[in-house]
Coordinates of C-alpha atoms in Angstrom, one line a residue:
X1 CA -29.3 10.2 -18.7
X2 CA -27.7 8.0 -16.0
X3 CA -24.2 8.3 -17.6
X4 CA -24.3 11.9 -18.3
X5 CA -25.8 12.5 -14.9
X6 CA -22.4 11.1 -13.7
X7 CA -20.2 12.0 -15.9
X8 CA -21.0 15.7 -15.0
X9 CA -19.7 16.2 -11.9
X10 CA -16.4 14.0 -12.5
X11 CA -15.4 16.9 -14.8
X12 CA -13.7 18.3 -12.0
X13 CA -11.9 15.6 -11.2
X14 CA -8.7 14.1 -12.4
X15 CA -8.9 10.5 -12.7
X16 CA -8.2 7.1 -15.1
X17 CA -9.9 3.3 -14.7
X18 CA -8.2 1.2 -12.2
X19 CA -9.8 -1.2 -9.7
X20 CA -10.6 -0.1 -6.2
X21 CA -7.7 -1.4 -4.5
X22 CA -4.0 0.6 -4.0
X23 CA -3.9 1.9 -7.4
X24 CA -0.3 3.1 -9.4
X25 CA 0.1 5.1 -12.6
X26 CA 1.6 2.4 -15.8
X27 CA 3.6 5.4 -17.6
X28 CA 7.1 4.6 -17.2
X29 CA 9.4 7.4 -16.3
X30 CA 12.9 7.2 -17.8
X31 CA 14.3 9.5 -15.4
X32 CA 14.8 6.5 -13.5
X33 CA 17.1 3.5 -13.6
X34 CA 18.0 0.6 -11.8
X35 CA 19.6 -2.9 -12.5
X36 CA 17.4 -6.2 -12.1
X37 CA 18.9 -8.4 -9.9
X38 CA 16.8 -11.5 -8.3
X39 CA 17.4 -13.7 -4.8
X40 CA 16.4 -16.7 -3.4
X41 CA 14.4 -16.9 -0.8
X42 CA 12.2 -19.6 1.1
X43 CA 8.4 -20.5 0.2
X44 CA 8.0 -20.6 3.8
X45 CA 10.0 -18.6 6.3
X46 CA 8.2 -20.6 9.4
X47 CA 8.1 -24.2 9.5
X48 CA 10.4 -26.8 8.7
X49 CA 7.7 -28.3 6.3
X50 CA 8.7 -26.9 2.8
X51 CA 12.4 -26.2 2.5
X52 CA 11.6 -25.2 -1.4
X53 CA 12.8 -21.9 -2.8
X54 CA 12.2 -19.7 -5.4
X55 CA 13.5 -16.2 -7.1
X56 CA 12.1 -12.3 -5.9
X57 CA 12.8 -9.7 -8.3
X58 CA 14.6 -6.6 -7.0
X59 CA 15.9 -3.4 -8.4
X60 CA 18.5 -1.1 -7.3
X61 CA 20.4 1.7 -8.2
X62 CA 23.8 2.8 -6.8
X63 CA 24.4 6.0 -8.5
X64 CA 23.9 8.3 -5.8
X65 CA 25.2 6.3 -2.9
X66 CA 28.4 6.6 -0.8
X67 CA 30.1 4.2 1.0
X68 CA 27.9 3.9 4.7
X69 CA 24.9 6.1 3.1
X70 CA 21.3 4.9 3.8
X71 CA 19.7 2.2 1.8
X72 CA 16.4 3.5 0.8
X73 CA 14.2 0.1 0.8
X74 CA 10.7 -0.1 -0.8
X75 CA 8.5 -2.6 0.6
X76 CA 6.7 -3.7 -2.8
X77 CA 3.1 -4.0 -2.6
X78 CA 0.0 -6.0 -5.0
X79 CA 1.9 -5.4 -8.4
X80 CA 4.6 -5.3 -10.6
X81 CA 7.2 -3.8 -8.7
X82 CA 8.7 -1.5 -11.8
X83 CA 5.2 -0.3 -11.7
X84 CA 5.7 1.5 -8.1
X85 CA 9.4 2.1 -8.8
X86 CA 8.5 4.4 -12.0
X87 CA 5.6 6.4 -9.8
X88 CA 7.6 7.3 -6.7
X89 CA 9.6 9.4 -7.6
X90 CA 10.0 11.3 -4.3
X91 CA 12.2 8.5 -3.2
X92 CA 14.4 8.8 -5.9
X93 CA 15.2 12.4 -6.2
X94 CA 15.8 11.9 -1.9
X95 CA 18.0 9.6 -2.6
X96 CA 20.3 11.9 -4.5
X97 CA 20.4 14.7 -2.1
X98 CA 21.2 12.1 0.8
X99 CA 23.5 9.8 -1.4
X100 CA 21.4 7.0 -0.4
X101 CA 20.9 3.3 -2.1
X102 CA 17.5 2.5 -3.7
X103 CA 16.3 -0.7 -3.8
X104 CA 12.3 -2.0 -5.0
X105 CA 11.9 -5.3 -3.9
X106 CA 9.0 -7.2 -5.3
X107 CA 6.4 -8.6 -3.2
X108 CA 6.0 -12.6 -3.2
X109 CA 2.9 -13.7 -6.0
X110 CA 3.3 -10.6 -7.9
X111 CA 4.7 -9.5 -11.3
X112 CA 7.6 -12.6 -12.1
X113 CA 8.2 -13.6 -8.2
X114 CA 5.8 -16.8 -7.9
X115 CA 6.7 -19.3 -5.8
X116 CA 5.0 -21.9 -7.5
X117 CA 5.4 -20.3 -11.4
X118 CA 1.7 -20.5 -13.2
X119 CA 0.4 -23.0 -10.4
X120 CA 0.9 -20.4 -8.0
X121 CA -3.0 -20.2 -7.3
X122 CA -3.8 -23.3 -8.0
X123 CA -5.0 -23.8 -4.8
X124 CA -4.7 -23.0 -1.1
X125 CA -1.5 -25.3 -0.8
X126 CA 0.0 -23.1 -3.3
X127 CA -1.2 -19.9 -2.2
X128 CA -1.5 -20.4 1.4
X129 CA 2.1 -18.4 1.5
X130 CA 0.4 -15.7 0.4
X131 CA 1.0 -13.4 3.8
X132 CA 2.0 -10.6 4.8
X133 CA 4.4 -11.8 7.5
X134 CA 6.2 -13.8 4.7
X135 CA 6.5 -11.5 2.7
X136 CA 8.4 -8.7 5.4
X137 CA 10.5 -11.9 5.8
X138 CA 11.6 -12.0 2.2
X139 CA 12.9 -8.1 2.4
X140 CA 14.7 -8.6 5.7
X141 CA 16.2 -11.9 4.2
X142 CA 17.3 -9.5 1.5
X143 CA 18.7 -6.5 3.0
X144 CA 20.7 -8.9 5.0
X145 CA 22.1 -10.6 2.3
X146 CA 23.0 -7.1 0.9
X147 CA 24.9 -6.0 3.8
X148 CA 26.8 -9.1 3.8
X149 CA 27.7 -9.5 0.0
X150 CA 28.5 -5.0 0.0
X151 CA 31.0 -4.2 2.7
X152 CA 29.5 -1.0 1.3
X153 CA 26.3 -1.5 2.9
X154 CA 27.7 -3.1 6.1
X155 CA 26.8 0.3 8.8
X156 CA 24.1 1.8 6.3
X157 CA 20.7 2.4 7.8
X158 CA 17.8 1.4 6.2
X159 CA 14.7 3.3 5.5
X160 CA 11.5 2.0 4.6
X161 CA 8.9 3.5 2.3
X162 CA 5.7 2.2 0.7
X163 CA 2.6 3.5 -0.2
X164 CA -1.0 2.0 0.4
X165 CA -0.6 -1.7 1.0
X166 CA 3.0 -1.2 0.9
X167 CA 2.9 1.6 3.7
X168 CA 1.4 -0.8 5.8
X169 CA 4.5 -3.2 5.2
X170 CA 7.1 -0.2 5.8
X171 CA 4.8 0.0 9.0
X172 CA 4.8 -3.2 10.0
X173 CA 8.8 -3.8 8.9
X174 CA 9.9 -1.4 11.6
X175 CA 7.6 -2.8 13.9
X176 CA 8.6 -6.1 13.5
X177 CA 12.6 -5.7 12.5
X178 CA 13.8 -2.4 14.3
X179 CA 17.4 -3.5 14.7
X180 CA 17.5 -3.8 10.8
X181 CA 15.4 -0.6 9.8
X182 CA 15.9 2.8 11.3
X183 CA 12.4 4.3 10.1
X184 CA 9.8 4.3 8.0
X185 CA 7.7 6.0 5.5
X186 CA 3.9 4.9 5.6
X187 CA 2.4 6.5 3.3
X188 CA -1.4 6.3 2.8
X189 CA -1.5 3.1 4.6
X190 CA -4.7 1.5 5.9
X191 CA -2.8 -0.8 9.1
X192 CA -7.0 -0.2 10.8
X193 CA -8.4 -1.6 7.6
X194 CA -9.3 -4.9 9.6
X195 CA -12.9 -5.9 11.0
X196 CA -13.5 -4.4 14.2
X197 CA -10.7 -1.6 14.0
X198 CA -12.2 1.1 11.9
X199 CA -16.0 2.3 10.7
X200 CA -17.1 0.2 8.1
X201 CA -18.4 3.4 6.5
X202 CA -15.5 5.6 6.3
X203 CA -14.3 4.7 2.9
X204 CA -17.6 5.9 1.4
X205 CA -18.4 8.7 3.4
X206 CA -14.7 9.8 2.7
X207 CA -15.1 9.4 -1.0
X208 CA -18.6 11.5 -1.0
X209 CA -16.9 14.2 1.4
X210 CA -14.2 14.3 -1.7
X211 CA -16.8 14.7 -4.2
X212 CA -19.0 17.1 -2.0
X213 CA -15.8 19.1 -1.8
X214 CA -15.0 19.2 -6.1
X215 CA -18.1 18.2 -6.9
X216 CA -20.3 19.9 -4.9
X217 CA -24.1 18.8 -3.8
X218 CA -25.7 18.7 -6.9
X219 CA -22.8 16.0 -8.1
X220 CA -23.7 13.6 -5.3
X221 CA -27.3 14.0 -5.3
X222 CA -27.0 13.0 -9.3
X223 CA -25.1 9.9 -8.0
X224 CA -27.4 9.3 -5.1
X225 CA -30.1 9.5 -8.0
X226 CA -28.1 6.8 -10.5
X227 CA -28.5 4.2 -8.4
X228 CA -32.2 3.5 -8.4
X229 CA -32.4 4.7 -12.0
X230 CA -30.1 2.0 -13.1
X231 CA -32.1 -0.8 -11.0
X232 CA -35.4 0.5 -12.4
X233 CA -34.0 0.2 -15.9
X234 CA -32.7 -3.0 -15.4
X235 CA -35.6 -4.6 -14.5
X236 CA -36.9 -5.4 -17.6
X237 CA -35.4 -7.5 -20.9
X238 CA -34.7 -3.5 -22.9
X239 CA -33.5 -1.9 -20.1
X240 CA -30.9 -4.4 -19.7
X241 CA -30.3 -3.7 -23.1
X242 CA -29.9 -0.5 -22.8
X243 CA -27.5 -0.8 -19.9
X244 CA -25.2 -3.1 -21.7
X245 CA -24.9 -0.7 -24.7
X246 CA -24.5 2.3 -22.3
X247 CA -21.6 1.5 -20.7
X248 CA -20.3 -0.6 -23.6
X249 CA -20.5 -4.2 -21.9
X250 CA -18.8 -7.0 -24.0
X251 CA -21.3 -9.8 -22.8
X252 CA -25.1 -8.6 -22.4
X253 CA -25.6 -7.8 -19.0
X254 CA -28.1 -10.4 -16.9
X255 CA -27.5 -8.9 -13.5
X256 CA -27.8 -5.1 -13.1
X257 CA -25.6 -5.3 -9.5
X258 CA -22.5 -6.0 -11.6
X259 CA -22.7 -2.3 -13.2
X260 CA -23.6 -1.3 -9.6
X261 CA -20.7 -2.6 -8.0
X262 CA -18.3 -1.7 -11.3
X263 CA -19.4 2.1 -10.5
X264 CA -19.1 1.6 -7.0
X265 CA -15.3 0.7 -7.6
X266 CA -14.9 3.5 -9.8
X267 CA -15.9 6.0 -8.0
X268 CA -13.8 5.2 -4.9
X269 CA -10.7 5.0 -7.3
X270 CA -11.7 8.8 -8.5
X271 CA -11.6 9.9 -5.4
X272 CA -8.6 8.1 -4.4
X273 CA -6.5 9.5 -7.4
X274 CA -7.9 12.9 -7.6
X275 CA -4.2 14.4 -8.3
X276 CA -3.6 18.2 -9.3
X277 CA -2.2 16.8 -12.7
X278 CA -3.4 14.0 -15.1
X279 CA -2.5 10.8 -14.2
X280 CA -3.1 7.7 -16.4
X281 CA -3.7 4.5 -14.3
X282 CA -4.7 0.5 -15.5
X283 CA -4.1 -2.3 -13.0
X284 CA -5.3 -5.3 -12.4
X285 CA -4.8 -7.1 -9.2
X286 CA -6.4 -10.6 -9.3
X287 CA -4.1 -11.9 -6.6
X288 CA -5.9 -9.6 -4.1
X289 CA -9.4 -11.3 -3.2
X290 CA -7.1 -14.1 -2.4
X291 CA -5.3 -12.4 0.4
X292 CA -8.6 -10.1 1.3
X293 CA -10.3 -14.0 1.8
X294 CA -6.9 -14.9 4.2
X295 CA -5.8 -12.1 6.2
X296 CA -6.5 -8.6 4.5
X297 CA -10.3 -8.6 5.0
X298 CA -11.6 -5.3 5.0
X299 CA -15.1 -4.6 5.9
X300 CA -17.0 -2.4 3.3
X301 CA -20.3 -1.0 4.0
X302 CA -22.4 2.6 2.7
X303 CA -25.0 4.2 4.9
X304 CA -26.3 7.8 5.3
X305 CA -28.3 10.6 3.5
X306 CA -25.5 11.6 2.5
X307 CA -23.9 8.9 0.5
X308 CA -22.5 8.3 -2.9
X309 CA -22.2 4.7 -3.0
X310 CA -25.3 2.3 -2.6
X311 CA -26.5 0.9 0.5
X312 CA -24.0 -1.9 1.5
X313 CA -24.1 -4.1 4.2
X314 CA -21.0 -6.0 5.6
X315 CA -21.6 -9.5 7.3
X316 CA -18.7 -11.4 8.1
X317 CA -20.3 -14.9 8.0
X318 CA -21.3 -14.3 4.0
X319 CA -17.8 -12.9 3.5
X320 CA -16.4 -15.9 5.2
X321 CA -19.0 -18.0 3.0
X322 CA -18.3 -16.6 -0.7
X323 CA -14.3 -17.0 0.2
X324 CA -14.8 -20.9 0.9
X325 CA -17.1 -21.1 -1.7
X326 CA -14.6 -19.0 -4.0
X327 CA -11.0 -20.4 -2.8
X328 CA -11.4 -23.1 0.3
X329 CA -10.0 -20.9 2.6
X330 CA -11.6 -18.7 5.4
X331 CA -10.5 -15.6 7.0
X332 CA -8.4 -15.1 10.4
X333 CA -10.2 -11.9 11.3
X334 CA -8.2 -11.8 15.0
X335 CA -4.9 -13.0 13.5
X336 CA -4.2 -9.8 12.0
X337 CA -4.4 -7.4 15.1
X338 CA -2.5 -9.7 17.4
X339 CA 0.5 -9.8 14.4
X340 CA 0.0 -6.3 13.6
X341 CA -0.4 -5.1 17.1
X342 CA -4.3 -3.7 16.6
X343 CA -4.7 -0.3 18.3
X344 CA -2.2 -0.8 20.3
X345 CA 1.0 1.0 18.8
X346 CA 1.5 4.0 21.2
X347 CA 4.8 2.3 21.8
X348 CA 6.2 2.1 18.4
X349 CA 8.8 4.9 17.0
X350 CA 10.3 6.0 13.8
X351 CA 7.4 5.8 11.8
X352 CA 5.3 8.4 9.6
X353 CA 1.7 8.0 8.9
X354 CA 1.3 10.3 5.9
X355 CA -2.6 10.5 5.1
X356 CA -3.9 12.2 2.1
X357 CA -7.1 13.7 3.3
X358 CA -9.3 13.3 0.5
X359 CA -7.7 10.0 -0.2
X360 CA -11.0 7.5 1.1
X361 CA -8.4 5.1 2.7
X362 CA -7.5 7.3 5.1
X363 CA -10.7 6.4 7.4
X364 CA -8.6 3.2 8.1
X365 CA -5.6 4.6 8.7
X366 CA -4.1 6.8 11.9
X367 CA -4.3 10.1 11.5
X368 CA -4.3 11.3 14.9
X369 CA -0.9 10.9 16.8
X370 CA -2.5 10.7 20.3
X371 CA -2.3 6.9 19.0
X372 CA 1.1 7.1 18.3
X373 CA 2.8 9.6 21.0
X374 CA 6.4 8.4 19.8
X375 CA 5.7 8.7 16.0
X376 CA 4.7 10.9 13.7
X377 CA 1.3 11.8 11.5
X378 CA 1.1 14.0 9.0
X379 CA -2.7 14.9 7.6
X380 CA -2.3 16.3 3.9
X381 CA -5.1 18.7 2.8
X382 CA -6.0 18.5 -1.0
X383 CA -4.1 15.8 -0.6
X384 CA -5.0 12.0 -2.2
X385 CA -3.3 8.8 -2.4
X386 CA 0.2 8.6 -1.3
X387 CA 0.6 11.7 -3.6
X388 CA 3.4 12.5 -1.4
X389 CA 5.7 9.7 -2.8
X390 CA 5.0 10.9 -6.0
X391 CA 7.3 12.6 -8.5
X392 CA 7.4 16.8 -7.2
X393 CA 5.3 18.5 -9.7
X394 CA 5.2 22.0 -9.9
X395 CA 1.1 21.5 -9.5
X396 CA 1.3 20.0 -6.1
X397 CA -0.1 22.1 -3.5
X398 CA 1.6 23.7 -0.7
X399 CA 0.4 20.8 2.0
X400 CA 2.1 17.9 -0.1
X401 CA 5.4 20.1 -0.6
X402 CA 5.7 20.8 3.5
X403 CA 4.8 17.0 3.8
X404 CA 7.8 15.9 2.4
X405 CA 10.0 18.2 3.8
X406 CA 9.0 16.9 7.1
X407 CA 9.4 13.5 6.1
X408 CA 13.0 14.4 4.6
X409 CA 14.2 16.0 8.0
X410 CA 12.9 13.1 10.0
X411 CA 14.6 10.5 7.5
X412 CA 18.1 12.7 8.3
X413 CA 17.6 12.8 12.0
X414 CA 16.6 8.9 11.7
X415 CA 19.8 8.0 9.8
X416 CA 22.2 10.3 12.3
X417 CA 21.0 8.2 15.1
X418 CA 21.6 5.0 13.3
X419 CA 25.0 5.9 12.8
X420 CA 25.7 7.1 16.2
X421 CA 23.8 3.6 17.6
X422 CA 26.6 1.8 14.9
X423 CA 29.7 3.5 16.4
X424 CA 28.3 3.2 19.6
X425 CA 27.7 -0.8 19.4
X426 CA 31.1 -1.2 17.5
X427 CA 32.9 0.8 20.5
X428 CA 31.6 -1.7 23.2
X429 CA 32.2 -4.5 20.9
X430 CA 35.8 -3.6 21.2
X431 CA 36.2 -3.0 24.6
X432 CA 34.6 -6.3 25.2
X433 CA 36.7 -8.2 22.7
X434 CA 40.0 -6.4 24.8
X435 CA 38.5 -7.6 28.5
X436 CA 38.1 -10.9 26.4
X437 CA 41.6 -11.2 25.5
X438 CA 42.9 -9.7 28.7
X439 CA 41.1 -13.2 30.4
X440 CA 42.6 -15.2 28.2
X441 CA 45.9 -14.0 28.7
X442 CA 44.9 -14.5 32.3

């Protein structure tokens, strides 16, 4: 009854397991294809303590480009990175019409780039480099190194794009390294995910408004409904029973919150990927509650009549308490705004927040550009998770289509004033090498 209860009003849905965090499609797309190269880069970018290095993974693909084109750069996120470079396929077909460089570069502690190989989370000495601000140091080391090994490269702008976690680090990229990137593409990116910046309940009351809206009432009042059911039913021996064979458990189930909080997860991931076409997705990320427990906390919490998920409460001392208990580290919950800038961004430029509207992570990110008066934001009906860097499809809707052409006119006009700042800089570098040698020859 439970099941089918929910079950029911999914039906409209498009959707596929994946966990609740950032979530990308595994089907690999041979329209695309790039070499594998690797670089070196320091374990630690910021103290003279552990000189050690180790290989990141890139891929690139030159087909397109011409000599002093952009470099289109994505700032890999919680996976794989041939994982996001199969699924974004608005980046590559851009890169052919503006004869543009693609490179995926994959983020430090994911897919083969561990620092320490197997022992990588052995502990927090290992996984203690595990940060963001590393991490934007290993793509700057490496667009730098590819401007000096490519004369090719040598006055090409660089564009950032990245979707979810990774729109946060194209965000933060041209935040923190404007003379090296000339814009960026955030896409989907939750930069106010942090305690204190955003409403705890926005996820969930985003997710239910996505459901209300292809569900409809009676579909969230079934789900509403599920959650006492299932803790009435689990509270004896044969209810428990019953619960395990339900949804297919491998171990028999001793604690009925653990089917809670799968469900939970799983409906924030439908709503998340509710994309106008099929789309198959299975990831896991067990790397991420060890950066949620160091810097990427994110307060989650469900409240309201009107509510699909279960009441949650989020306490910041029992967070801090299950993360020392779970990995001996504790969370920097001020650390983040005063790297990331907090709310205070009205001065940054050449960014785009693209935000999905049914997608529940935008609640934490900016979608109004009175924030940003120099930038720009772009709210995409019918819209959900980064669908806008995803491959064209002749089922996206009209929002996601207008979306992108925004975002390719801004990338042009970014790039043109790149070049024009390159010419510029190289024409008072002359006259200032001539005055140079005009006092020397005194």
């Amino acid at each position: 009854m439970i099941l089918a209860l929910i079950l029911n009003c999914l039906l409209p849905l498009s959707f596929g397991f994946v966990t609740r965090h950032f979530p990308w499609s595994t089907i690999k797309n041979p329209e695309f294809t790039y070499e594998t190269k690797y670089f070196w880069t320091r374990i630690d970018h910021f103290s003279f303590v552990n000189d050690d290095k180790f290989f990141i993974k890139y891929l690139i693909n030159n087909e397109s480009f011409t000599p002093g084109g952009p470099i289109f750069f994505y700032t890999g996120n919680e996976g794989a990175i041939e994982t996001f470079a199969e699924n974004s396929g608005f980046i590559w077909k851009l890169s052919q019409e503006l004869n543009a460089s693609v490179v995926f570069a994959e983020h430090r502690y994911y897919g083969t780039s561990l620092p320490f190989g197997n022992n990588s989370f052995k502990d927090r000495q290992h996984f203690g480099y595990l940060t963001a601000e590393q991490a934007l140091a290993d793509y700057v080391l490496l667009i730098n190194q590819l401007k000096a090994n490519y004369s090719c490269f040598a006055s090409s702008p660089v564009i950032a794009f990245g979707g979810s976690y990774g729109g946060m680090l194209s965000a933060w990229i041209r935040q923190k390294y404007p003379n090296q990137i000339a814009g960026a593409i955030a896409s989907s990116a939750p930069v106010w995910l942090f305690p204190g910046l955003s409403d705890c309940n926005g996820f969930s009351m985003t997710a239910t408004n996505s459901f209300l809206k292809y569900g409809g009432e009676n579909c969230v009042k079934n789900i509403q409904l599920s959650w006492s059911n299932i803790v009435d039913i689990g509270q004896s021996i044969d209810g428990k029973e019953l619960l395990t064979h339900m949804f297919n458990i491998c171990t028999p189930l001793t604690d009925v919150q653990n089917i809670i909080d799968y469900l939970s997860d799983f409906l924030g991931t439908i709503s998340m990927v509710n994309y106008p076409y099929p789309a198959n997705f299975l990831l896991a990320l067990p790397e991420w509650p060890v950066k949620t427990c160091m810097e990427m906390t994110t307060p989650m919490c469900a409240s309201g009549p009107v509510n699909i998920m279960p009441p949650l409460n989020w306490d910041l001392n029992s967070f801090s308490i299950s993360c020392q208990n779970r990995f001996g580290v504790s969370p920097r919950v001020e650390w983040p705004k005063v790297e990331f800038w907090s709310k205070s961004v009205h001065t940054i430029t050449n960014i785009i927040f693209s935000n999905g509207e049914i997608d529940p992570w935008s609640a934490l990110s900016i979608t109004n550009n009175s924030y940003v008066p120099f930038a720009t934001v772009i709210n995409i009906s019918d819209a959900a998770h980064h669908l806008d860097l995803r491959t064209p499809n002749p089922a996206d809707p009209q929002s996601v289509i207008k979306a992108r052409e925004i975002e390719k006119q801004k990338i042009i006009q970014w790039i043109k004033e790149w070049k024009i700042k390159y010419k510029l800089l190289k024409f008072f570098n002359g006259i200032r090498s001539f005055i140079s040698l005009l006092d020397y020859l005194g």
